[in-house]
Amino acid sequence: MPIRVLPPEVADKIAAGEVVERPASVVKELVENALDAGATQVRVEIREGGLRLIKVTDNGSGIPAAEVPLAVQRHATSKIASAADLAAIRTLGFRGEALAAIASVSRLTLTTRYRDEATGTRLVVEGGRVLHQEPAAHPVGTTVQVEHLFFNTPARRKFLKTPRTEAGHISRMVQRFAFGFPDVRFTLVSDGRVVLRTGGSGRLADVVATLWGTDVAREMVGVGPEVPPWPEAGPEPVVWGLVGKPNVTRPNAQHILFFLNRRWITDRALQQAVLQAYHTFMPAGRYPLAVVHIVLDPAQVDVNVHPTKAEVRFRRPRVVFAAVQKAVRAALVGTAPARPVALEVTWAQAPGWAERGERLRAARGEEKPLPLVPEGDSPAADASPSREASAAGLLPLLRVVGQVGAAYIVAEGPDGLYLIDQHAAHERVLYEQLQAQWLREGHLPAQHLLNPVPVTVDSDLGALLSEHEATLRQMGFIVETFGPGTYLIRAVPAVLSQQNPAQALEDILEGLREDRDRVRETLEERLILHICKRAAVKAGQVLSEEEMRALVRDLEACATPHTCPHGRPTLIHISAADLARQFGRE
Ligand code: ADP
Ligand code: MG
């Protein structure tokens, strides 16, 4: 065939394939137009998952009667005038393609009245051909009605899922807009039923409460400034929004949402930034909830990367990444509360509880009254970071009362009872100490052994050992090859000096083997985690009073005392009010 320029209807249909993938894409384009027109109320009505009908009504500016035919023409837009405008897009749309594309694969009725005009206009387009235009009554604003979507593109229609699935896509789409525009009232009606309605209060927390539930909303903390800095977006990203406390988790990342200047975007790197902020707060394989808004000068972003504009390109991605990570982390640190608990704790599961009876009786015989004020602090210790941290309110000063099940420390704080998991708490303490040492000095202190200890490992662990020899050395493990499968341990990390060197090394190599697919942490981080796990006191270890006090004091000094490095809680808080209630004193 000779080369030919395609007729406009064909070109429109091809473009439609890019812009209009499914009913939800139509909803997206129409709602974007409504928001660009300054609407404060947007109503979306669908029938049969949008296949029979999609109707979007807004109270925005409306379209001047004289411009109505242009609106449905390809490359016709009121949002940019020149290529230079592309460098700083402030609206959701700008390609001038959507209405033309939708009209080419459906029957589209546009009814509108411009805010300065007395009468409205109705325009009907079918398969890209304008059928008629007439004056019509309409309040200021616009209604676009799309029927028989894909009637003339059977291939596309065949790929659509059931109406229910398509309705689900539409609902998710409208939810994203609601999170992006908390000051707009959104209503979604599906087959005559209101399935979603937001109040448009302008408060993001209200949107979260409406869409994710009040229980979730209560567990969210604010990120960044209280009021978003719209519309003054500067060259430095401002991050604000709401993120869930670490105790609220989901099995996947679907509840981590990003908005750039209110536009919903997907960005793997930003998701990674949020996950990093939660690092050590959350168990592996669980994900937080987060609504993260980024406000940034449009000149710093290219949104013209993809027709649906869900992916954008930042001019300085690293700066944005760091801003998100820092803001979320700052919101989390210091807000993570001790996990509150209803008094349903049973001690039956405490390890070795049954055998502890005798030890417990012995311990009770030795019980001494403890001073009420944190004990034995020298003036120097008073000025230590531990006191400051407590003053900052991360963890109240705790008075150790005793130990139960050789696994938990019982402590009293200003507001009730605290139960501390000794292993988890010690892991947290060691983790922060080693991490700081590592960052400061680039290595961990080593303890040289008087006599080198031989260790024999399987070939897999041997390979890991050789591969990571240099890093292991930085962590304090100095190991030499001795013979096939046999190695000589010359030094171990100082924190492990009390342990059997061969077992400790094997344990840590096993740990590395197990988590070798974890991409979230660096090798060094993983090693430090394993060393802490190995070095931390175990459940089942009876602690002296001195040891318990030291541990609690160290925990108070932690930057993030409430969780262990794997994200599990280090302590449980039973408030004075809980106690009073349980004892019927209220
Ligand atoms: P774009 O949004 O990229 O400009 P569209 O094809 O979606 O392209 O819309 C074309 C034009 O029609 C817009 O630039 C705008 O001027 C006008 N328009 C479309 N929908 C609305 C609406 N709901 N309210 C006011 N104007 C609208
Ligand atoms: Mg548009």
Coordinates of N, CA, C and O in Angstrom, one line a residue, residues 347 350-353 356 359-360 398 400-411 418-431 532-555 558 561-566 568-572:
W347 N -0.9 -14.8 80.1 CA 0.5 -15.1 80.2 C 0.8 -16.6 79.9 O 2.0 -17.0 80.0
A350 N 3.6 -17.2 77.6 CA 5.0 -16.8 77.9 C 5.9 -18.0 77.9 O 5.6 -19.1 78.5
P351 N 7.1 -17.9 77.3 CA 7.9 -19.1 77.1 C 8.4 -19.6 78.5 O 8.8 -18.8 79.4
G352 N 8.3 -20.9 78.7 CA 8.8 -21.5 79.9 C 8.1 -21.1 81.2 O 8.7 -21.2 82.3
W353 N 6.9 -20.6 81.0 CA 6.2 -20.1 82.2 C 6.1 -21.1 83.3 O 6.3 -20.8 84.5
R356 N 9.0 -21.7 85.5 CA 9.5 -20.5 86.2 C 9.1 -20.4 87.6 O 9.6 -19.6 88.4
R359 N 11.9 -20.3 90.3 CA 12.7 -19.1 90.2 C 12.0 -17.9 90.7 O 12.5 -17.0 91.3
L360 N 10.7 -17.9 90.3 CA 9.9 -16.7 90.6 C 9.8 -16.5 92.1 O 9.9 -15.4 92.6
L398 N 10.6 5.3 83.0 CA 10.0 4.1 83.5 C 10.7 3.6 84.8 O 11.9 3.6 84.9
V400 N 11.4 0.2 86.9 CA 11.3 -1.2 86.7 C 10.7 -1.9 88.0 O 11.1 -1.6 89.1
V401 N 9.7 -2.7 87.8 CA 9.0 -3.3 88.9 C 9.5 -4.8 89.0 O 9.7 -5.3 90.1
G402 N 9.7 -5.4 87.9 CA 10.2 -6.8 88.0 C 10.1 -7.5 86.6 O 10.0 -6.8 85.6
Q403 N 10.3 -8.8 86.7 CA 10.3 -9.6 85.4 C 9.3 -10.7 85.5 O 9.2 -11.3 86.6
V404 N 8.6 -10.9 84.4 CA 7.7 -12.1 84.4 C 8.1 -13.0 83.3 O 8.5 -12.6 82.2
G405 N 7.9 -14.3 83.5 CA 8.2 -15.3 82.5 C 9.6 -15.3 82.0 O 9.9 -15.8 80.9
A406 N 10.5 -14.6 82.7 CA 11.9 -14.5 82.3 C 11.9 -14.0 80.8 O 12.8 -14.2 80.1
A407 N 10.9 -13.2 80.5 CA 10.8 -12.7 79.1 C 10.4 -11.3 79.0 O 10.7 -10.6 78.1
Y408 N 9.6 -10.9 80.0 CA 9.1 -9.5 80.0 C 9.4 -8.7 81.2 O 9.4 -9.3 82.3
I409 N 9.7 -7.5 81.0 CA 10.0 -6.6 82.2 C 8.8 -5.8 82.5 O 8.1 -5.3 81.6
V410 N 8.4 -5.8 83.7 CA 7.2 -5.0 84.2 C 7.7 -3.7 84.6 O 8.7 -3.7 85.5
A411 N 7.2 -2.6 84.2 CA 7.6 -1.3 84.6 C 6.4 -0.4 84.8 O 5.3 -0.6 84.3
Y418 N 3.7 -0.8 82.0 CA 4.4 -1.1 80.8 C 4.9 -2.5 80.9 O 5.6 -2.8 81.8
L419 N 4.7 -3.3 79.8 CA 5.3 -4.6 79.7 C 6.3 -4.5 78.6 O 5.9 -4.2 77.4
I420 N 7.5 -4.8 78.9 CA 8.6 -4.7 77.8 C 9.1 -6.1 77.5 O 9.4 -6.9 78.3
D421 N 9.1 -6.3 76.2 CA 9.7 -7.6 75.7 C 11.2 -7.4 75.7 O 11.7 -6.6 75.0
Q422 N 11.8 -8.2 76.6 CA 13.3 -7.9 76.8 C 14.1 -8.1 75.6 O 15.0 -7.4 75.3
H423 N 13.8 -9.2 74.8 CA 14.5 -9.4 73.6 C 14.3 -8.3 72.6 O 15.3 -7.8 72.0
A424 N 13.1 -8.0 72.3 CA 12.8 -7.0 71.3 C 13.4 -5.7 71.7 O 14.0 -5.0 70.9
A425 N 13.3 -5.3 73.0 CA 13.8 -4.1 73.5 C 15.3 -4.0 73.3 O 15.9 -3.0 72.8
H426 N 16.0 -5.1 73.7 CA 17.4 -5.1 73.6 C 17.9 -5.1 72.1 O 18.9 -4.4 71.8
E427 N 17.1 -5.7 71.3 CA 17.5 -5.7 69.8 C 17.4 -4.2 69.3 O 18.3 -3.8 68.6
R428 N 16.4 -3.5 69.8 CA 16.2 -2.1 69.4 C 17.4 -1.3 69.9 O 18.0 -0.5 69.1
V429 N 17.8 -1.5 71.1 CA 18.9 -0.7 71.7 C 20.2 -1.0 70.9 O 20.9 -0.1 70.5
L430 N 20.5 -2.3 70.7 CA 21.7 -2.6 70.1 C 21.7 -2.1 68.6 O 22.7 -1.6 68.1
Y431 N 20.5 -2.2 68.0 CA 20.4 -1.8 66.6 C 20.8 -0.3 66.5 O 21.6 0.0 65.6
C532 N 22.5 -8.0 65.9 CA 21.7 -7.5 67.0 C 20.8 -8.7 67.5 O 20.7 -8.9 68.7
K533 N 20.3 -9.4 66.6 CA 19.4 -10.5 67.0 C 20.1 -11.5 67.8 O 19.6 -12.0 68.8
R534 N 21.3 -11.8 67.3 CA 22.1 -12.8 68.0 C 22.6 -12.3 69.4 O 22.7 -13.0 70.3
A535 N 22.9 -11.0 69.4 CA 23.5 -10.5 70.7 C 22.5 -10.2 71.7 O 22.8 -10.1 72.9
A536 N 21.2 -9.9 71.3 CA 20.2 -9.5 72.3 C 19.9 -10.6 73.3 O 19.9 -11.8 72.9
V537 N 19.5 -10.2 74.5 CA 19.1 -11.2 75.5 C 17.9 -12.0 75.0 O 17.1 -11.4 74.3
K538 N 17.9 -13.2 75.3 CA 16.8 -14.1 74.8 C 15.7 -14.1 75.8 O 15.9 -13.8 77.0
A539 N 14.5 -14.4 75.3 CA 13.4 -14.8 76.3 C 13.9 -16.0 77.0 O 14.5 -16.9 76.5
G540 N 13.6 -16.1 78.3 CA 14.1 -17.2 79.1 C 15.3 -16.9 80.0 O 15.7 -17.7 80.8
Q541 N 15.9 -15.7 79.7 CA 17.0 -15.3 80.5 C 16.6 -14.5 81.7 O 15.9 -13.5 81.5
V542 N 16.9 -15.0 82.9 CA 16.5 -14.2 84.0 C 17.5 -13.0 84.2 O 18.7 -13.2 84.1
L543 N 16.9 -11.8 84.3 CA 17.7 -10.6 84.4 C 17.8 -10.1 85.8 O 16.8 -10.2 86.5
S544 N 18.9 -9.6 86.1 CA 19.0 -8.9 87.5 C 18.4 -7.6 87.4 O 18.1 -7.1 86.3
E545 N 18.1 -7.1 88.5 CA 17.4 -5.7 88.6 C 18.3 -4.7 87.8 O 17.8 -3.9 87.1
E546 N 19.6 -4.8 88.1 CA 20.5 -3.9 87.5 C 20.4 -3.9 85.9 O 20.3 -2.9 85.2
E547 N 20.4 -5.2 85.4 CA 20.3 -5.4 84.0 C 19.0 -4.8 83.4 O 19.0 -4.2 82.4
M548 N 18.0 -5.1 84.2 CA 16.7 -4.6 83.7 C 16.7 -3.0 83.6 O 16.2 -2.4 82.7
R549 N 17.2 -2.4 84.7 CA 17.2 -1.0 84.7 C 18.0 -0.4 83.6 O 17.7 0.5 82.9
A550 N 19.2 -1.1 83.4 CA 20.1 -0.6 82.3 C 19.4 -0.7 81.0 O 19.4 0.2 80.1
L551 N 18.7 -1.8 80.8 CA 18.0 -2.0 79.5 C 16.9 -1.0 79.3 O 16.8 -0.4 78.2
V552 N 16.1 -0.7 80.3 CA 15.0 0.3 80.2 C 15.6 1.6 79.9 O 15.1 2.4 79.1
R553 N 16.7 1.9 80.6 CA 17.3 3.3 80.4 C 17.8 3.4 79.0 O 17.6 4.4 78.3
D554 N 18.4 2.3 78.5 CA 18.9 2.4 77.1 C 17.7 2.5 76.1 O 17.8 3.2 75.1
L555 N 16.6 1.8 76.4 CA 15.5 1.9 75.6 C 14.9 3.3 75.5 O 14.6 3.9 74.5
C558 N 16.5 5.5 73.0 CA 16.4 5.2 71.6 C 15.6 6.3 70.9 O 14.7 6.9 71.4
P561 N 11.9 4.0 70.2 CA 11.9 2.9 71.2 C 10.7 1.9 71.1 O 10.8 0.9 71.7
H562 N 9.7 2.2 70.3 CA 8.5 1.5 70.4 C 8.4 0.2 69.6 O 7.6 -0.6 69.8
T563 N 9.4 0.0 68.7 CA 9.4 -1.2 67.9 C 10.8 -1.8 67.8 O 11.8 -1.0 67.9
C564 N 10.9 -3.1 67.6 CA 12.2 -3.7 67.4 C 12.6 -3.5 66.0 O 11.8 -3.0 65.2
P565 N 13.8 -3.8 65.6 CA 14.2 -3.5 64.2 C 13.4 -4.2 63.2 O 13.5 -3.9 62.0
H566 N 12.7 -5.2 63.6 CA 11.8 -6.0 62.6 C 10.4 -5.5 62.6 O 9.5 -6.0 61.9
R568 N 8.3 -5.3 65.2 CA 7.4 -5.7 66.2 C 7.4 -4.8 67.5 O 8.5 -4.2 67.7
P569 N 6.4 -4.8 68.2 CA 6.4 -3.8 69.4 C 7.4 -4.3 70.4 O 7.6 -5.5 70.6
T570 N 8.0 -3.3 71.1 CA 8.9 -3.6 72.2 C 8.2 -3.6 73.5 O 8.6 -4.1 74.5
L571 N 7.1 -2.8 73.5 CA 6.4 -2.7 74.7 C 4.9 -2.5 74.6 O 4.4 -2.1 73.5
I572 N 4.2 -2.9 75.6 CA 2.7 -2.8 75.6 C 2.4 -1.9 76.8 O 3.0 -2.0 77.9

